[in-house]
Amino acid sequence: MTRHFNFCAGPAALPEAVLERAQAEMLDYQGHGLSVMEMSHRSDEFVAIARQAESDFRELLGVPDNYRVLFLQGGASLQFAMLPMNLLGKGGRANFIQTGIWGKKALAEIKRLDLPYHVAADSEPDGFTAVPRPQDIQLSSDVCYAHYTANETIGGLAYDYTPALTRADGSEVPLVCDMSSSILSAPLDVSKFGVIYAGAQKNIGPAGLTLVLVRDDLLDQARPGTPTLFDYKGISEAGSMLNTPPTYAWYLAGLVFQWLKHEIGGLKAMAEINQRKAQKLYAAIDHSDFYSNPIKVANRSIMNVPFVLADAALDSAFLAEADAAGLLNLKGHRSVGGMRASLYNAVPEEGVDALVAFMADFEQRKG
């Protein structure tokens, strides 16, 4: 069996140890005589799997007791609609801090719903190469919550700070954050946020699962008529089992959480590994006249590293040779082109070393 290095932005690499354990348990989960994907979601066996996964996730992130953890379907994109439905029921306006394509998609969805919104800051005039500074964020007077994307997967743009926003009367503005491509990559102070949401297929597990953390005081803010399966409060009360959840994806996410805890040593250790990986790749880019990255250094993502070649005519050759060398899925998003290496938790450091060596060789031959 040959395993290549997978730099896909999502669905992304999974830890080999997780895949091997899932393989071993595929036909017979711990002597129960069936696969997890065949279990009733209400069986004692699966309820135990679900509870352990949530407990491990809470422990990894230090999730306070006054937050609910929801295991949902629909991907992070569904949250673009669910969020305003759940948070704008008592008036006010959603504010958006825009730093890239995914933030723009969230904004487009609230426009489709014809709900009140305000763009508090937007880095598009600067080509999405840096995030707005705190003094540039201008909230509306009726702000209900502020939405931002911690790490723009496509553009490789990440926040170097967590916004701390208040209204004119000094009251806190709840932060709502899309952390799809950064969650679990480093320690996080969950208490600074009202809602955190993340699609699973980057650092959590396979596609088909979305995690949403909601602070308790925000569970009674839903708009009248919010569909039952969209209502955070009802979902929370049902333990994320109003209907059949994505059981196998939930199980695999639980295995990832155990891998992070027991094999990596927690999120502090994971962050150190991720920093090393990113530093190696950015150094290769910065010390070259052949490769370049447009993002302001302070806002460079450690998860998604876009780069371009000095001669775009060589893009196809670069990708073909990289693929042949076992360096997969380096093509940039169709909306921006170029290259992109996603360095999620499960991408091993030796994979980055192999990529850096390939880039140096390609430059020597083609530059």
mmCIF file of C-alpha atoms in Angstrom:
data_model
loop_
_atom_site.group_PDB
_atom_site.id
_atom_site.type_symbol
_atom_site.label_atom_id
_atom_site.label_comp_id
_atom_site.label_asym_id
_atom_site.label_seq_id
_atom_site.Cartn_x
_atom_site.Cartn_y
_atom_site.Cartn_z
ATOM 1 C CA MET A 1 0.000 0.000 0.000
ATOM 2 C CA THR A 2 1.260 3.457 -0.911
ATOM 3 C CA ARG A 3 0.162 6.539 1.001
ATOM 4 C CA HIS A 4 0.975 9.871 -0.638
ATOM 5 C CA PHE A 5 1.118 13.299 1.000
ATOM 6 C CA ASN A 6 -2.274 14.956 0.661
ATOM 7 C CA PHE A 7 -2.352 18.780 0.718
ATOM 8 C CA CYS A 8 -6.050 19.035 -0.155
ATOM 9 C CA ALA A 9 -8.017 21.897 1.393
ATOM 10 C CA GLY A 10 -10.918 19.566 2.083
ATOM 11 C CA PRO A 11 -11.898 16.833 2.294
ATOM 12 C CA ALA A 12 -8.444 16.720 3.776
ATOM 13 C CA ALA A 13 -5.897 14.281 5.139
ATOM 14 C CA LEU A 14 -6.870 12.142 8.117
ATOM 15 C CA PRO A 15 -4.354 10.709 10.585
ATOM 16 C CA GLU A 16 -3.151 7.286 9.500
ATOM 17 C CA ALA A 17 -3.619 5.995 13.034
ATOM 18 C CA VAL A 18 -7.297 6.979 12.859
ATOM 19 C CA LEU A 19 -7.794 5.298 9.490
ATOM 20 C CA GLU A 20 -6.081 2.142 10.723
ATOM 21 C CA ARG A 21 -8.264 1.942 13.817
ATOM 22 C CA ALA A 22 -11.401 2.557 11.779
ATOM 23 C CA GLN A 23 -10.273 -0.184 9.400
ATOM 24 C CA ALA A 24 -9.781 -2.612 12.286
ATOM 25 C CA GLU A 25 -13.244 -1.798 13.679
ATOM 26 C CA MET A 26 -15.034 -1.605 10.337
ATOM 27 C CA LEU A 27 -16.813 -4.972 10.415
ATOM 28 C CA ASP A 28 -17.028 -5.521 14.145
ATOM 29 C CA TYR A 29 -16.950 -2.569 16.527
ATOM 30 C CA GLN A 30 -15.437 -3.736 19.832
ATOM 31 C CA GLY A 31 -17.106 -7.138 19.739
ATOM 32 C CA HIS A 32 -20.637 -5.887 19.080
ATOM 33 C CA GLY A 33 -20.825 -7.777 15.788
ATOM 34 C CA LEU A 34 -21.612 -4.836 13.510
ATOM 35 C CA SER A 35 -20.046 -1.705 12.077
ATOM 36 C CA VAL A 36 -20.576 1.701 13.640
ATOM 37 C CA MET A 37 -22.218 2.816 10.395
ATOM 38 C CA GLU A 38 -24.845 0.103 10.923
ATOM 39 C CA MET A 39 -25.714 1.059 14.490
ATOM 40 C CA SER A 40 -28.861 2.795 15.591
ATOM 41 C CA HIS A 41 -28.000 6.327 16.609
ATOM 42 C CA ARG A 42 -30.092 5.742 19.738
ATOM 43 C CA SER A 43 -28.373 2.520 20.734
ATOM 44 C CA ASP A 44 -26.383 2.408 23.933
ATOM 45 C CA GLU A 45 -23.243 1.691 21.899
ATOM 46 C CA PHE A 46 -23.515 4.745 19.686
ATOM 47 C CA VAL A 47 -24.677 7.045 22.475
ATOM 48 C CA ALA A 48 -21.490 6.093 24.326
ATOM 49 C CA ILE A 49 -19.404 6.897 21.217
ATOM 50 C CA ALA A 50 -21.140 10.266 20.850
ATOM 51 C CA ARG A 51 -20.737 11.206 24.501
ATOM 52 C CA GLN A 52 -17.052 10.292 24.509
ATOM 53 C CA ALA A 53 -16.438 12.329 21.366
ATOM 54 C CA GLU A 54 -18.086 15.403 22.865
ATOM 55 C CA SER A 55 -16.213 14.966 26.137
ATOM 56 C CA ASP A 56 -12.871 14.706 24.345
ATOM 57 C CA PHE A 57 -13.652 17.714 22.159
ATOM 58 C CA ARG A 58 -14.585 19.775 25.214
ATOM 59 C CA GLU A 59 -11.410 18.736 26.982
ATOM 60 C CA LEU A 60 -9.186 19.584 24.002
ATOM 61 C CA LEU A 61 -10.601 23.091 23.611
ATOM 62 C CA GLY A 62 -11.442 23.724 27.253
ATOM 63 C CA VAL A 63 -15.079 24.399 26.349
ATOM 64 C CA PRO A 64 -16.830 26.073 29.304
ATOM 65 C CA ASP A 65 -19.919 24.457 30.815
ATOM 66 C CA ASN A 66 -22.175 27.248 29.539
ATOM 67 C CA TYR A 67 -21.656 26.237 25.898
ATOM 68 C CA ARG A 68 -23.538 23.585 23.946
ATOM 69 C CA VAL A 69 -21.683 21.467 21.363
ATOM 70 C CA LEU A 70 -23.882 20.521 18.424
ATOM 71 C CA PHE A 71 -23.005 17.790 15.903
ATOM 72 C CA LEU A 72 -24.836 18.743 12.719
ATOM 73 C CA GLN A 73 -25.127 18.043 9.016
ATOM 74 C CA GLY A 74 -25.119 20.430 6.061
ATOM 75 C CA GLY A 75 -21.546 21.684 6.166
ATOM 76 C CA ALA A 76 -20.382 25.050 7.455
ATOM 77 C CA SER A 77 -22.180 26.721 4.531
ATOM 78 C CA LEU A 78 -25.550 25.788 6.005
ATOM 79 C CA GLN A 79 -24.611 27.869 9.045
ATOM 80 C CA PHE A 80 -24.637 30.971 6.854
ATOM 81 C CA ALA A 81 -28.432 30.657 6.963
ATOM 82 C CA MET A 82 -28.886 28.987 10.356
ATOM 83 C CA LEU A 83 -26.944 31.675 12.224
ATOM 84 C CA PRO A 84 -29.157 34.672 11.400
ATOM 85 C CA MET A 85 -32.259 32.546 11.856
ATOM 86 C CA ASN A 86 -31.098 31.639 15.359
ATOM 87 C CA LEU A 87 -29.652 34.980 16.458
ATOM 88 C CA LEU A 88 -31.811 37.736 14.953
ATOM 89 C CA GLY A 89 -35.114 36.847 16.599
ATOM 90 C CA LYS A 90 -35.097 39.737 19.064
ATOM 91 C CA GLY A 91 -34.076 42.566 16.783
ATOM 92 C CA GLY A 92 -30.776 44.071 15.838
ATOM 93 C CA ARG A 93 -28.507 43.698 12.857
ATOM 94 C CA ALA A 94 -25.845 41.152 11.926
ATOM 95 C CA ASN A 95 -22.476 42.806 11.369
ATOM 96 C CA PHE A 96 -19.828 41.303 9.090
ATOM 97 C CA ILE A 97 -16.052 41.707 9.062
ATOM 98 C CA GLN A 98 -15.036 40.609 5.595
ATOM 99 C CA THR A 99 -11.675 39.068 4.739
ATOM 100 C CA GLY A 100 -12.324 36.725 1.831
ATOM 101 C CA ILE A 101 -14.512 34.447 -0.217
ATOM 102 C CA TRP A 102 -16.083 32.480 2.630
ATOM 103 C CA GLY A 103 -17.022 35.631 4.500
ATOM 104 C CA LYS A 104 -18.579 36.951 1.292
ATOM 105 C CA LYS A 105 -20.617 33.764 0.969
ATOM 106 C CA ALA A 106 -21.941 34.210 4.508
ATOM 107 C CA LEU A 107 -22.919 37.779 3.655
ATOM 108 C CA ALA A 108 -24.606 36.694 0.421
ATOM 109 C CA GLU A 109 -26.788 34.256 2.332
ATOM 110 C CA ILE A 110 -28.152 36.822 4.778
ATOM 111 C CA LYS A 111 -28.950 39.033 1.802
ATOM 112 C CA ARG A 112 -30.950 36.167 0.268
ATOM 113 C CA LEU A 113 -32.887 35.875 3.525
ATOM 114 C CA ASP A 114 -33.565 39.629 3.422
ATOM 115 C CA LEU A 115 -32.474 40.042 7.034
ATOM 116 C CA PRO A 116 -30.792 43.161 8.470
ATOM 117 C CA TYR A 117 -27.021 43.321 8.073
ATOM 118 C CA HIS A 118 -24.134 45.773 8.069
ATOM 119 C CA VAL A 119 -20.570 45.425 6.760
ATOM 120 C CA ALA A 120 -18.446 46.659 9.654
ATOM 121 C CA ALA A 121 -15.117 46.267 7.836
ATOM 122 C CA ASP A 122 -13.919 44.880 4.522
ATOM 123 C CA SER A 123 -10.392 44.112 3.374
ATOM 124 C CA GLU A 124 -11.362 43.529 -0.263
ATOM 125 C CA PRO A 125 -10.067 46.956 -1.386
ATOM 126 C CA ASP A 126 -6.612 45.740 -0.288
ATOM 127 C CA GLY A 127 -7.032 42.511 -2.234
ATOM 128 C CA PHE A 128 -7.732 40.485 0.913
ATOM 129 C CA THR A 129 -4.036 40.548 1.799
ATOM 130 C CA ALA A 130 -4.489 41.689 5.426
ATOM 131 C CA VAL A 131 -7.264 41.656 8.024
ATOM 132 C CA PRO A 132 -8.945 44.850 9.230
ATOM 133 C CA ARG A 133 -7.364 46.328 12.327
ATOM 134 C CA PRO A 134 -9.551 46.869 15.417
ATOM 135 C CA GLN A 135 -9.811 50.625 14.789
ATOM 136 C CA ASP A 136 -11.149 49.940 11.286
ATOM 137 C CA ILE A 137 -14.168 47.980 12.513
ATOM 138 C CA GLN A 138 -17.213 50.259 12.514
ATOM 139 C CA LEU A 139 -20.217 48.518 14.046
ATOM 140 C CA SER A 140 -23.794 49.552 13.409
ATOM 141 C CA SER A 141 -25.618 51.135 16.330
ATOM 142 C CA ASP A 142 -28.060 48.202 16.422
ATOM 143 C CA VAL A 143 -25.485 45.423 16.170
ATOM 144 C CA CYS A 144 -26.776 42.055 17.375
ATOM 145 C CA TYR A 145 -23.675 39.979 16.648
ATOM 146 C CA ALA A 146 -20.477 40.254 14.624
ATOM 147 C CA HIS A 147 -19.454 37.534 12.179
ATOM 148 C CA TYR A 148 -15.957 36.875 10.870
ATOM 149 C CA THR A 149 -13.883 34.067 9.364
ATOM 150 C CA ALA A 150 -10.816 33.281 11.459
ATOM 151 C CA ASN A 151 -8.944 31.662 8.578
ATOM 152 C CA GLU A 152 -9.886 32.126 4.937
ATOM 153 C CA THR A 153 -9.166 28.721 3.425
ATOM 154 C CA ILE A 154 -8.993 29.928 -0.175
ATOM 155 C CA GLY A 155 -6.957 33.088 0.302
ATOM 156 C CA GLY A 156 -4.697 31.884 3.108
ATOM 157 C CA LEU A 157 -5.543 34.895 5.273
ATOM 158 C CA ALA A 158 -5.748 34.490 9.058
ATOM 159 C CA TYR A 159 -6.466 36.804 11.990
ATOM 160 C CA ASP A 160 -3.572 37.596 14.273
ATOM 161 C CA TYR A 161 -5.961 38.708 17.018
ATOM 162 C CA THR A 162 -9.466 38.022 18.326
ATOM 163 C CA PRO A 163 -11.761 41.046 17.964
ATOM 164 C CA ALA A 164 -13.129 42.355 21.274
ATOM 165 C CA LEU A 165 -16.209 44.341 20.323
ATOM 166 C CA THR A 166 -18.553 46.402 22.464
ATOM 167 C CA ARG A 167 -21.601 48.566 21.875
ATOM 168 C CA ALA A 168 -21.784 52.259 22.728
ATOM 169 C CA ASP A 169 -23.209 51.350 26.146
ATOM 170 C CA GLY A 170 -20.228 49.099 26.836
ATOM 171 C CA SER A 171 -22.106 45.819 26.476
ATOM 172 C CA GLU A 172 -20.441 42.889 24.736
ATOM 173 C CA VAL A 173 -21.132 42.166 21.076
ATOM 174 C CA PRO A 174 -21.295 38.370 20.641
ATOM 175 C CA LEU A 175 -18.618 37.126 18.246
ATOM 176 C CA VAL A 176 -19.675 34.529 15.689
ATOM 177 C CA CYS A 177 -16.723 32.844 14.029
ATOM 178 C CA ASP A 178 -16.251 30.442 11.147
ATOM 179 C CA MET A 179 -13.293 28.289 12.228
ATOM 180 C CA SER A 180 -13.681 25.555 9.635
ATOM 181 C CA SER A 181 -10.028 25.531 8.619
ATOM 182 C CA SER A 182 -8.370 26.489 11.897
ATOM 183 C CA ILE A 183 -10.226 24.758 14.729
ATOM 184 C CA LEU A 184 -8.120 22.304 16.748
ATOM 185 C CA SER A 185 -4.902 23.592 15.174
ATOM 186 C CA ALA A 186 -3.929 25.451 18.365
ATOM 187 C CA PRO A 187 -5.310 26.272 21.833
ATOM 188 C CA LEU A 188 -8.335 28.576 21.827
ATOM 189 C CA ASP A 189 -10.166 30.680 24.416
ATOM 190 C CA VAL A 190 -13.747 29.662 23.621
ATOM 191 C CA SER A 191 -15.133 32.118 26.186
ATOM 192 C CA LYS A 192 -14.379 35.031 23.839
ATOM 193 C CA PHE A 193 -17.044 33.825 21.401
ATOM 194 C CA GLY A 194 -20.800 33.583 21.266
ATOM 195 C CA VAL A 195 -20.857 30.985 18.487
ATOM 196 C CA ILE A 196 -18.086 28.999 16.819
ATOM 197 C CA TYR A 197 -18.803 26.771 13.852
ATOM 198 C CA ALA A 198 -16.646 24.497 11.721
ATOM 199 C CA GLY A 199 -17.057 22.011 8.924
ATOM 200 C CA ALA A 200 -15.360 18.751 9.845
ATOM 201 C CA GLN A 201 -13.474 17.925 6.669
ATOM 202 C CA LYS A 202 -10.263 19.779 7.510
ATOM 203 C CA ASN A 203 -9.126 19.199 11.109
ATOM 204 C CA ILE A 204 -12.044 17.308 12.662
ATOM 205 C CA GLY A 205 -12.858 14.340 10.455
ATOM 206 C CA PRO A 206 -14.542 13.403 7.184
ATOM 207 C CA ALA A 207 -17.041 15.488 5.253
ATOM 208 C CA GLY A 208 -20.651 15.227 6.396
ATOM 209 C CA LEU A 209 -20.327 16.639 9.905
ATOM 210 C CA THR A 210 -20.342 20.210 11.234
ATOM 211 C CA LEU A 211 -19.643 21.247 14.812
ATOM 212 C CA VAL A 212 -21.323 24.312 16.328
ATOM 213 C CA LEU A 213 -20.532 25.700 19.771
ATOM 214 C CA VAL A 214 -23.268 27.981 21.125
ATOM 215 C CA ARG A 215 -23.221 29.921 24.363
ATOM 216 C CA ASP A 216 -26.300 29.210 26.479
ATOM 217 C CA ASP A 217 -27.567 32.792 26.561
ATOM 218 C CA LEU A 218 -27.885 32.769 22.756
ATOM 219 C CA LEU A 219 -30.141 29.719 22.579
ATOM 220 C CA ASP A 220 -33.373 31.698 22.951
ATOM 221 C CA GLN A 221 -32.779 34.235 20.166
ATOM 222 C CA ALA A 222 -34.304 32.350 17.208
ATOM 223 C CA ARG A 223 -36.634 34.057 14.763
ATOM 224 C CA PRO A 224 -40.274 32.888 14.727
ATOM 225 C CA GLY A 225 -40.819 30.206 12.130
ATOM 226 C CA THR A 226 -37.244 28.905 12.220
ATOM 227 C CA PRO A 227 -37.458 25.317 10.913
ATOM 228 C CA THR A 228 -37.272 22.660 13.595
ATOM 229 C CA LEU A 229 -34.057 21.165 12.241
ATOM 230 C CA PHE A 230 -32.454 24.626 12.125
ATOM 231 C CA ASP A 231 -33.242 25.577 15.730
ATOM 232 C CA TYR A 232 -30.106 25.441 17.909
ATOM 233 C CA LYS A 233 -32.133 25.209 21.116
ATOM 234 C CA GLY A 234 -34.174 22.248 19.954
ATOM 235 C CA ILE A 235 -31.110 20.530 18.534
ATOM 236 C CA SER A 236 -29.285 21.039 21.827
ATOM 237 C CA GLU A 237 -32.162 19.705 23.887
ATOM 238 C CA ALA A 238 -32.257 16.597 21.686
ATOM 239 C CA GLY A 239 -28.532 15.976 22.029
ATOM 240 C CA SER A 240 -28.008 16.632 18.314
ATOM 241 C CA MET A 241 -30.382 13.754 17.550
ATOM 242 C CA LEU A 242 -33.586 15.414 16.380
ATOM 243 C CA ASN A 243 -33.104 13.230 13.345
ATOM 244 C CA THR A 244 -30.464 10.653 12.405
ATOM 245 C CA PRO A 245 -27.074 12.361 12.667
ATOM 246 C CA PRO A 246 -24.020 11.497 10.495
ATOM 247 C CA THR A 247 -23.085 8.664 12.817
ATOM 248 C CA TYR A 248 -19.952 7.356 11.129
ATOM 249 C CA ALA A 249 -18.495 10.835 10.657
ATOM 250 C CA TRP A 250 -19.219 11.499 14.353
ATOM 251 C CA TYR A 251 -17.389 8.283 15.289
ATOM 252 C CA LEU A 252 -14.376 9.177 13.121
ATOM 253 C CA ALA A 253 -14.255 12.670 14.599
ATOM 254 C CA GLY A 254 -14.119 11.038 18.023
ATOM 255 C CA LEU A 255 -11.120 8.984 16.909
ATOM 256 C CA VAL A 256 -9.403 12.183 15.718
ATOM 257 C CA PHE A 257 -10.031 13.792 19.104
ATOM 258 C CA GLN A 258 -8.440 10.776 20.841
ATOM 259 C CA TRP A 259 -5.470 10.937 18.453
ATOM 260 C CA LEU A 260 -4.968 14.602 19.315
ATOM 261 C CA LYS A 261 -5.159 13.881 23.030
ATOM 262 C CA HIS A 262 -3.140 10.705 23.327
ATOM 263 C CA GLU A 263 -0.751 10.608 20.354
ATOM 264 C CA ILE A 264 -0.083 14.310 19.800
ATOM 265 C CA GLY A 265 -0.377 15.443 23.401
ATOM 266 C CA GLY A 266 -3.049 18.112 23.037
ATOM 267 C CA LEU A 267 -3.462 21.351 21.145
ATOM 268 C CA LYS A 268 -0.369 23.085 22.485
ATOM 269 C CA ALA A 269 1.792 20.315 21.053
ATOM 270 C CA MET A 270 -0.240 20.346 17.836
ATOM 271 C CA ALA A 271 0.288 24.101 17.498
ATOM 272 C CA GLU A 272 4.060 23.692 17.797
ATOM 273 C CA ILE A 273 4.064 21.101 15.014
ATOM 274 C CA ASN A 274 1.837 23.270 12.819
ATOM 275 C CA GLN A 275 4.055 26.304 13.319
ATOM 276 C CA ARG A 276 7.118 24.332 12.270
ATOM 277 C CA LYS A 277 5.402 23.032 9.167
ATOM 278 C CA ALA A 278 4.217 26.476 8.086
ATOM 279 C CA GLN A 279 7.560 28.139 8.837
ATOM 280 C CA LYS A 280 9.381 25.643 6.632
ATOM 281 C CA LEU A 281 7.092 26.246 3.666
ATOM 282 C CA TYR A 282 6.986 30.044 4.018
ATOM 283 C CA ALA A 283 10.783 30.105 4.307
ATOM 284 C CA ALA A 284 11.053 28.184 1.044
ATOM 285 C CA ILE A 285 8.746 30.697 -0.608
ATOM 286 C CA ASP A 286 10.358 33.811 0.853
ATOM 287 C CA HIS A 287 13.926 32.771 0.079
ATOM 288 C CA SER A 288 13.061 32.281 -3.568
ATOM 289 C CA ASP A 289 12.540 34.605 -6.520
ATOM 290 C CA PHE A 290 10.570 31.837 -8.221
ATOM 291 C CA TYR A 291 7.713 31.500 -5.673
ATOM 292 C CA SER A 292 5.720 34.197 -3.896
ATOM 293 C CA ASN A 293 2.902 34.640 -1.396
ATOM 294 C CA PRO A 294 0.880 37.894 -1.352
ATOM 295 C CA ILE A 295 -0.370 37.869 2.245
ATOM 296 C CA LYS A 296 0.924 40.284 4.877
ATOM 297 C CA VAL A 297 3.283 38.297 7.115
ATOM 298 C CA ALA A 298 1.253 38.900 10.292
ATOM 299 C CA ASN A 299 -1.851 37.486 8.639
ATOM 300 C CA ARG A 300 -0.410 34.451 6.923
ATOM 301 C CA SER A 301 -2.364 31.291 7.585
ATOM 302 C CA ILE A 302 -0.520 28.335 9.073
ATOM 303 C CA MET A 303 -3.210 26.022 7.686
ATOM 304 C CA ASN A 304 -3.541 27.128 4.050
ATOM 305 C CA VAL A 305 -0.509 28.421 2.176
ATOM 306 C CA PRO A 306 -1.221 29.819 -1.299
ATOM 307 C CA PHE A 307 1.680 30.611 -3.603
ATOM 308 C CA VAL A 308 2.293 31.436 -7.239
ATOM 309 C CA LEU A 309 5.120 30.720 -9.623
ATOM 310 C CA ALA A 310 6.983 33.559 -11.303
ATOM 311 C CA ASP A 311 5.894 32.110 -14.655
ATOM 312 C CA ALA A 312 2.273 30.923 -14.617
ATOM 313 C CA ALA A 313 2.945 28.979 -17.811
ATOM 314 C CA LEU A 314 4.786 26.469 -15.609
ATOM 315 C CA ASP A 315 1.783 25.801 -13.356
ATOM 316 C CA SER A 316 0.652 22.689 -15.217
ATOM 317 C CA ALA A 317 4.134 21.180 -15.217
ATOM 318 C CA PHE A 318 4.547 21.914 -11.500
ATOM 319 C CA LEU A 319 1.264 20.198 -10.639
ATOM 320 C CA ALA A 320 1.896 17.205 -12.879
ATOM 321 C CA GLU A 321 5.379 16.626 -11.486
ATOM 322 C CA ALA A 322 4.222 17.155 -7.906
ATOM 323 C CA ASP A 323 1.455 14.621 -8.401
ATOM 324 C CA ALA A 324 3.925 12.117 -9.835
ATOM 325 C CA ALA A 325 6.141 12.694 -6.790
ATOM 326 C CA GLY A 326 3.266 11.832 -4.436
ATOM 327 C CA LEU A 327 2.490 15.445 -3.472
ATOM 328 C CA LEU A 328 -1.235 15.623 -4.088
ATOM 329 C CA ASN A 329 -3.872 18.346 -4.437
ATOM 330 C CA LEU A 330 -1.636 21.419 -4.681
ATOM 331 C CA LYS A 331 -3.738 23.239 -7.262
ATOM 332 C CA GLY A 332 -5.081 26.567 -5.997
ATOM 333 C CA HIS A 333 -8.797 27.239 -5.767
ATOM 334 C CA ARG A 334 -10.395 27.864 -9.153
ATOM 335 C CA SER A 335 -11.314 31.412 -8.125
ATOM 336 C CA VAL A 336 -7.707 32.487 -7.489
ATOM 337 C CA GLY A 337 -5.478 30.018 -9.353
ATOM 338 C CA GLY A 338 -1.844 29.328 -8.520
ATOM 339 C CA MET A 339 -0.970 26.764 -5.877
ATOM 340 C CA ARG A 340 -2.161 26.067 -2.361
ATOM 341 C CA ALA A 341 -0.760 23.670 0.209
ATOM 342 C CA SER A 342 -3.103 22.955 3.095
ATOM 343 C CA LEU A 343 -1.115 21.933 6.156
ATOM 344 C CA TYR A 344 -3.852 20.623 8.403
ATOM 345 C CA ASN A 345 -3.113 18.644 11.558
ATOM 346 C CA ALA A 346 -2.957 15.277 9.814
ATOM 347 C CA VAL A 347 -0.396 16.404 7.202
ATOM 348 C CA PRO A 348 2.899 15.055 8.597
ATOM 349 C CA GLU A 349 5.978 17.227 8.876
ATOM 350 C CA GLU A 350 7.850 14.930 6.490
ATOM 351 C CA GLY A 351 5.229 15.777 3.883
ATOM 352 C CA VAL A 352 6.164 19.449 4.134
ATOM 353 C CA ASP A 353 9.836 18.521 3.952
ATOM 354 C CA ALA A 354 9.140 16.572 0.763
ATOM 355 C CA LEU A 355 7.218 19.495 -0.733
ATOM 356 C CA VAL A 356 9.981 21.990 0.086
ATOM 357 C CA ALA A 357 12.584 19.688 -1.489
ATOM 358 C CA PHE A 358 10.444 19.270 -4.612
ATOM 359 C CA MET A 359 9.941 23.028 -4.916
ATOM 360 C CA ALA A 360 13.693 23.645 -4.704
ATOM 361 C CA ASP A 361 14.384 21.009 -7.349
ATOM 362 C CA PHE A 362 11.676 22.327 -9.665
ATOM 363 C CA GLU A 363 13.004 25.875 -9.334
ATOM 364 C CA GLN A 364 16.540 24.745 -10.100
ATOM 365 C CA ARG A 365 15.386 22.984 -13.241
ATOM 366 C CA LYS A 366 12.766 25.470 -14.477
ATOM 367 C CA GLY A 367 13.661 28.794 -12.926
#
